[in-house]
Amino acid sequence: MAILDILYYPDKRLRTIAKPVAKVNDNVKKLVDDMFETMYVAPGIGLAATQVNVHKQVIVIDVSENKDQPLCLINPVIIAEEGIQSCDEGCLSVPEIYETVQRFEKVTVKAMDQNGDEFTLQADEMLSVCIQHEMDHLVGKLFVDYLSPLKLQRLKKRLLKNMREEDRVAS
Ligand code: NI
């Protein structure tokens, strides 16, 4: 396994639209393993292939407290949705920024797992939010895209400040 490099906002490659996986072969399985490792080390609760500059419809998630419930979604499609919830979201590609985003409360998603087997999953609460957040990545969308122009402006200032502070630490 290997830890993959994560792309950071506003990297334009994060805007790439991912292609469906035709066949879950060894390459895809290795990608899934590497993505899990990268997510756990980061640490994060979800990671989309887009974020590691691989433009395939592959997502890994683990919202469990003990990090023992890995969930892989390949070619995910939301087939039902219900209700609305607001949740504070963060993203490994937008470090240290947390903002409230509105999402569907519950979603039913159809996908393949890392063995290529199809499954359907009903998700609510954090898992539902995470699935919607990660699926956005696959179409080049980031959670900050939901913010008002004013909030986005403030966020960009904060990101610049964080980057400058990092430079100082590095130099
Ligand atoms: Ni994200």
CSV table of C-alpha atoms and ligand atoms in Angstrom, one decimal:
chain,number,residue,atom,x,y,z
A,1,MET,CA,0.0,0.0,0.0
A,2,ALA,CA,1.0,3.6,-0.5
A,3,ILE,CA,0.0,7.0,0.8
A,4,LEU,CA,-1.1,9.1,-2.1
A,5,ASP,CA,-0.7,12.9,-2.5
A,6,ILE,CA,-3.9,14.8,-1.9
A,7,LEU,CA,-4.7,17.8,-4.1
A,8,TYR,CA,-5.6,21.0,-2.4
A,9,TYR,CA,-8.2,23.7,-3.2
A,10,PRO,CA,-8.1,25.7,-5.5
A,11,ASP,CA,-6.2,23.1,-7.6
A,12,LYS,CA,-8.0,23.0,-10.9
A,13,ARG,CA,-7.6,19.2,-11.2
A,14,LEU,CA,-10.2,18.9,-8.4
A,15,ARG,CA,-12.7,20.1,-11.0
A,16,THR,CA,-12.2,17.1,-13.2
A,17,ILE,CA,-15.2,14.9,-13.8
A,18,ALA,CA,-14.4,11.2,-13.0
A,19,LYS,CA,-15.2,8.4,-15.3
A,20,PRO,CA,-17.0,5.2,-14.4
A,21,VAL,CA,-14.9,2.2,-13.6
A,22,ALA,CA,-15.4,-0.4,-16.4
A,23,LYS,CA,-14.1,-3.3,-14.5
A,24,VAL,CA,-12.9,-3.8,-10.9
A,25,ASN,CA,-9.4,-5.1,-11.7
A,26,ASP,CA,-6.2,-5.3,-9.7
A,27,ASN,CA,-5.4,-1.7,-10.5
A,28,VAL,CA,-8.7,-0.5,-9.1
A,29,LYS,CA,-8.3,-2.8,-6.0
A,30,LYS,CA,-4.8,-1.3,-5.4
A,31,LEU,CA,-6.2,2.2,-5.8
A,32,VAL,CA,-8.9,1.4,-3.2
A,33,ASP,CA,-6.3,0.0,-0.7
A,34,ASP,CA,-4.1,3.1,-1.2
A,35,MET,CA,-7.0,5.4,-0.8
A,36,PHE,CA,-8.0,3.8,2.5
A,37,GLU,CA,-4.5,4.1,3.8
A,38,THR,CA,-4.3,7.7,2.7
A,39,MET,CA,-7.6,8.5,4.3
A,40,TYR,CA,-6.8,6.8,7.6
A,41,VAL,CA,-3.4,8.5,7.8
A,42,ALA,CA,-4.7,12.0,6.9
A,43,PRO,CA,-6.9,11.4,9.0
A,44,GLY,CA,-10.3,11.8,7.3
A,45,ILE,CA,-13.7,10.1,7.1
A,46,GLY,CA,-13.9,10.0,3.4
A,47,LEU,CA,-11.8,10.4,0.2
A,48,ALA,CA,-12.7,10.5,-3.4
A,49,ALA,CA,-10.3,9.4,-6.2
A,50,THR,CA,-10.5,12.9,-7.6
A,51,GLN,CA,-8.6,14.2,-4.6
A,52,VAL,CA,-5.6,11.9,-5.3
A,53,ASN,CA,-5.7,13.0,-9.0
A,54,VAL,CA,-7.2,9.7,-10.2
A,55,HIS,CA,-10.3,10.5,-12.2
A,56,LYS,CA,-12.3,7.3,-11.7
A,57,GLN,CA,-15.6,7.0,-9.8
A,58,VAL,CA,-14.1,5.5,-6.6
A,59,ILE,CA,-14.8,6.6,-3.1
A,60,VAL,CA,-13.7,5.3,0.3
A,61,ILE,CA,-15.4,6.2,3.6
A,62,ASP,CA,-15.2,5.2,7.2
A,63,VAL,CA,-17.3,7.3,9.6
A,64,SER,CA,-17.0,4.9,12.5
A,65,GLU,CA,-15.3,6.0,15.7
A,66,ASN,CA,-12.9,3.1,15.8
A,67,LYS,CA,-12.1,3.3,12.1
A,68,ASP,CA,-13.1,-0.3,11.6
A,69,GLN,CA,-16.0,0.0,9.1
A,70,PRO,CA,-14.4,0.7,5.7
A,71,LEU,CA,-16.8,1.3,3.0
A,72,CYS,CA,-15.9,1.5,-0.7
A,73,LEU,CA,-18.2,2.8,-3.4
A,74,ILE,CA,-17.4,2.4,-7.0
A,75,ASN,CA,-19.6,4.0,-9.7
A,76,PRO,CA,-22.1,5.2,-7.0
A,77,VAL,CA,-25.5,6.4,-8.0
A,78,ILE,CA,-28.1,8.0,-5.6
A,79,ILE,CA,-31.4,6.3,-6.3
A,80,ALA,CA,-33.5,7.9,-3.6
A,81,GLU,CA,-33.2,10.9,-1.3
A,82,GLU,CA,-35.3,12.3,1.6
A,83,GLY,CA,-35.4,15.3,3.9
A,84,ILE,CA,-32.8,18.0,4.5
A,85,GLN,CA,-30.1,18.4,7.1
A,86,SER,CA,-27.4,20.9,7.9
A,87,CYS,CA,-24.1,19.7,8.9
A,88,ASP,CA,-20.6,21.2,9.5
A,89,GLU,CA,-18.3,19.8,6.8
A,90,GLY,CA,-14.6,19.8,6.2
A,91,CYS,CA,-12.5,18.3,3.4
A,92,LEU,CA,-9.0,16.9,3.2
A,93,SER,CA,-8.6,19.1,0.1
A,94,VAL,CA,-9.6,22.3,2.0
A,95,PRO,CA,-7.6,21.9,5.3
A,96,GLU,CA,-8.8,23.4,8.5
A,97,ILE,CA,-11.9,24.9,7.0
A,98,TYR,CA,-15.3,23.9,8.4
A,99,GLU,CA,-18.6,25.3,7.1
A,100,THR,CA,-22.3,24.4,7.3
A,101,VAL,CA,-23.7,22.8,4.2
A,102,GLN,CA,-27.3,21.6,3.5
A,103,ARG,CA,-27.6,18.1,2.3
A,104,PHE,CA,-30.3,15.4,1.9
A,105,GLU,CA,-31.0,13.8,5.3
A,106,LYS,CA,-31.2,10.3,3.9
A,107,VAL,CA,-29.9,8.8,0.7
A,108,THR,CA,-30.1,5.4,-0.9
A,109,VAL,CA,-27.1,4.7,-3.0
A,110,LYS,CA,-26.3,1.9,-5.4
A,111,ALA,CA,-22.6,1.1,-6.1
A,112,MET,CA,-20.1,-1.7,-6.5
A,113,ASP,CA,-17.7,-2.7,-3.7
A,114,GLN,CA,-13.9,-3.3,-4.0
A,115,ASN,CA,-14.7,-6.8,-5.3
A,116,GLY,CA,-17.0,-5.5,-8.0
A,117,ASP,CA,-20.1,-6.8,-6.3
A,118,GLU,CA,-23.2,-4.5,-6.5
A,119,PHE,CA,-24.9,-3.4,-3.4
A,120,THR,CA,-27.6,-0.9,-2.3
A,121,LEU,CA,-27.1,1.1,0.9
A,122,GLN,CA,-29.5,3.3,2.9
A,123,ALA,CA,-27.6,6.0,4.7
A,124,ASP,CA,-28.5,8.8,7.2
A,125,GLU,CA,-26.8,11.2,9.5
A,126,MET,CA,-23.0,11.6,9.0
A,127,LEU,CA,-22.7,8.7,6.5
A,128,SER,CA,-25.4,10.3,4.3
A,129,VAL,CA,-23.5,13.6,4.4
A,130,CYS,CA,-20.2,11.9,3.7
A,131,ILE,CA,-21.5,10.0,0.6
A,132,GLN,CA,-23.0,13.2,-0.9
A,133,HIS,CA,-19.8,15.1,-0.2
A,134,GLU,CA,-17.6,12.5,-1.8
A,135,MET,CA,-19.9,12.0,-4.8
A,136,ASP,CA,-19.7,15.8,-5.4
A,137,HIS,CA,-15.9,15.3,-5.7
A,138,LEU,CA,-16.5,12.9,-8.6
A,139,VAL,CA,-18.2,15.6,-10.5
A,140,GLY,CA,-15.6,18.3,-9.7
A,141,LYS,CA,-17.6,19.9,-7.0
A,142,LEU,CA,-16.4,21.0,-3.5
A,143,PHE,CA,-18.3,21.8,-0.4
A,144,VAL,CA,-17.1,25.4,-0.5
A,145,ASP,CA,-19.1,25.8,-3.8
A,146,TYR,CA,-22.3,25.9,-1.6
A,147,LEU,CA,-21.1,28.9,0.4
A,148,SER,CA,-22.4,32.4,-0.2
A,149,PRO,CA,-20.0,34.8,-2.0
A,150,LEU,CA,-19.3,36.6,1.2
A,151,LYS,CA,-18.4,33.4,3.1
A,152,LEU,CA,-16.3,32.2,0.2
A,153,GLN,CA,-14.3,35.5,0.3
A,154,ARG,CA,-13.7,35.1,4.0
A,155,LEU,CA,-12.6,31.5,3.5
A,156,LYS,CA,-10.1,32.5,0.7
A,157,LYS,CA,-8.6,35.0,3.1
A,158,ARG,CA,-8.3,32.4,5.8
A,159,LEU,CA,-6.7,29.9,3.4
A,160,LEU,CA,-4.1,32.4,2.2
A,161,LYS,CA,-3.3,33.2,5.8
A,162,ASN,CA,-2.9,29.5,6.6
A,163,MET,CA,-0.7,29.0,3.6
A,164,ARG,CA,1.5,31.9,4.6
A,165,GLU,CA,1.8,30.5,8.1
A,166,GLU,CA,2.8,27.1,6.7
A,167,ASP,CA,5.5,28.9,4.6
A,168,ARG,CA,6.9,30.4,7.7
A,169,VAL,CA,7.0,27.1,9.5
A,170,ALA,CA,8.7,25.5,6.5
A,171,SER,CA,11.3,28.2,6.0
B,1,NI,NI,-13.8,16.4,0.5
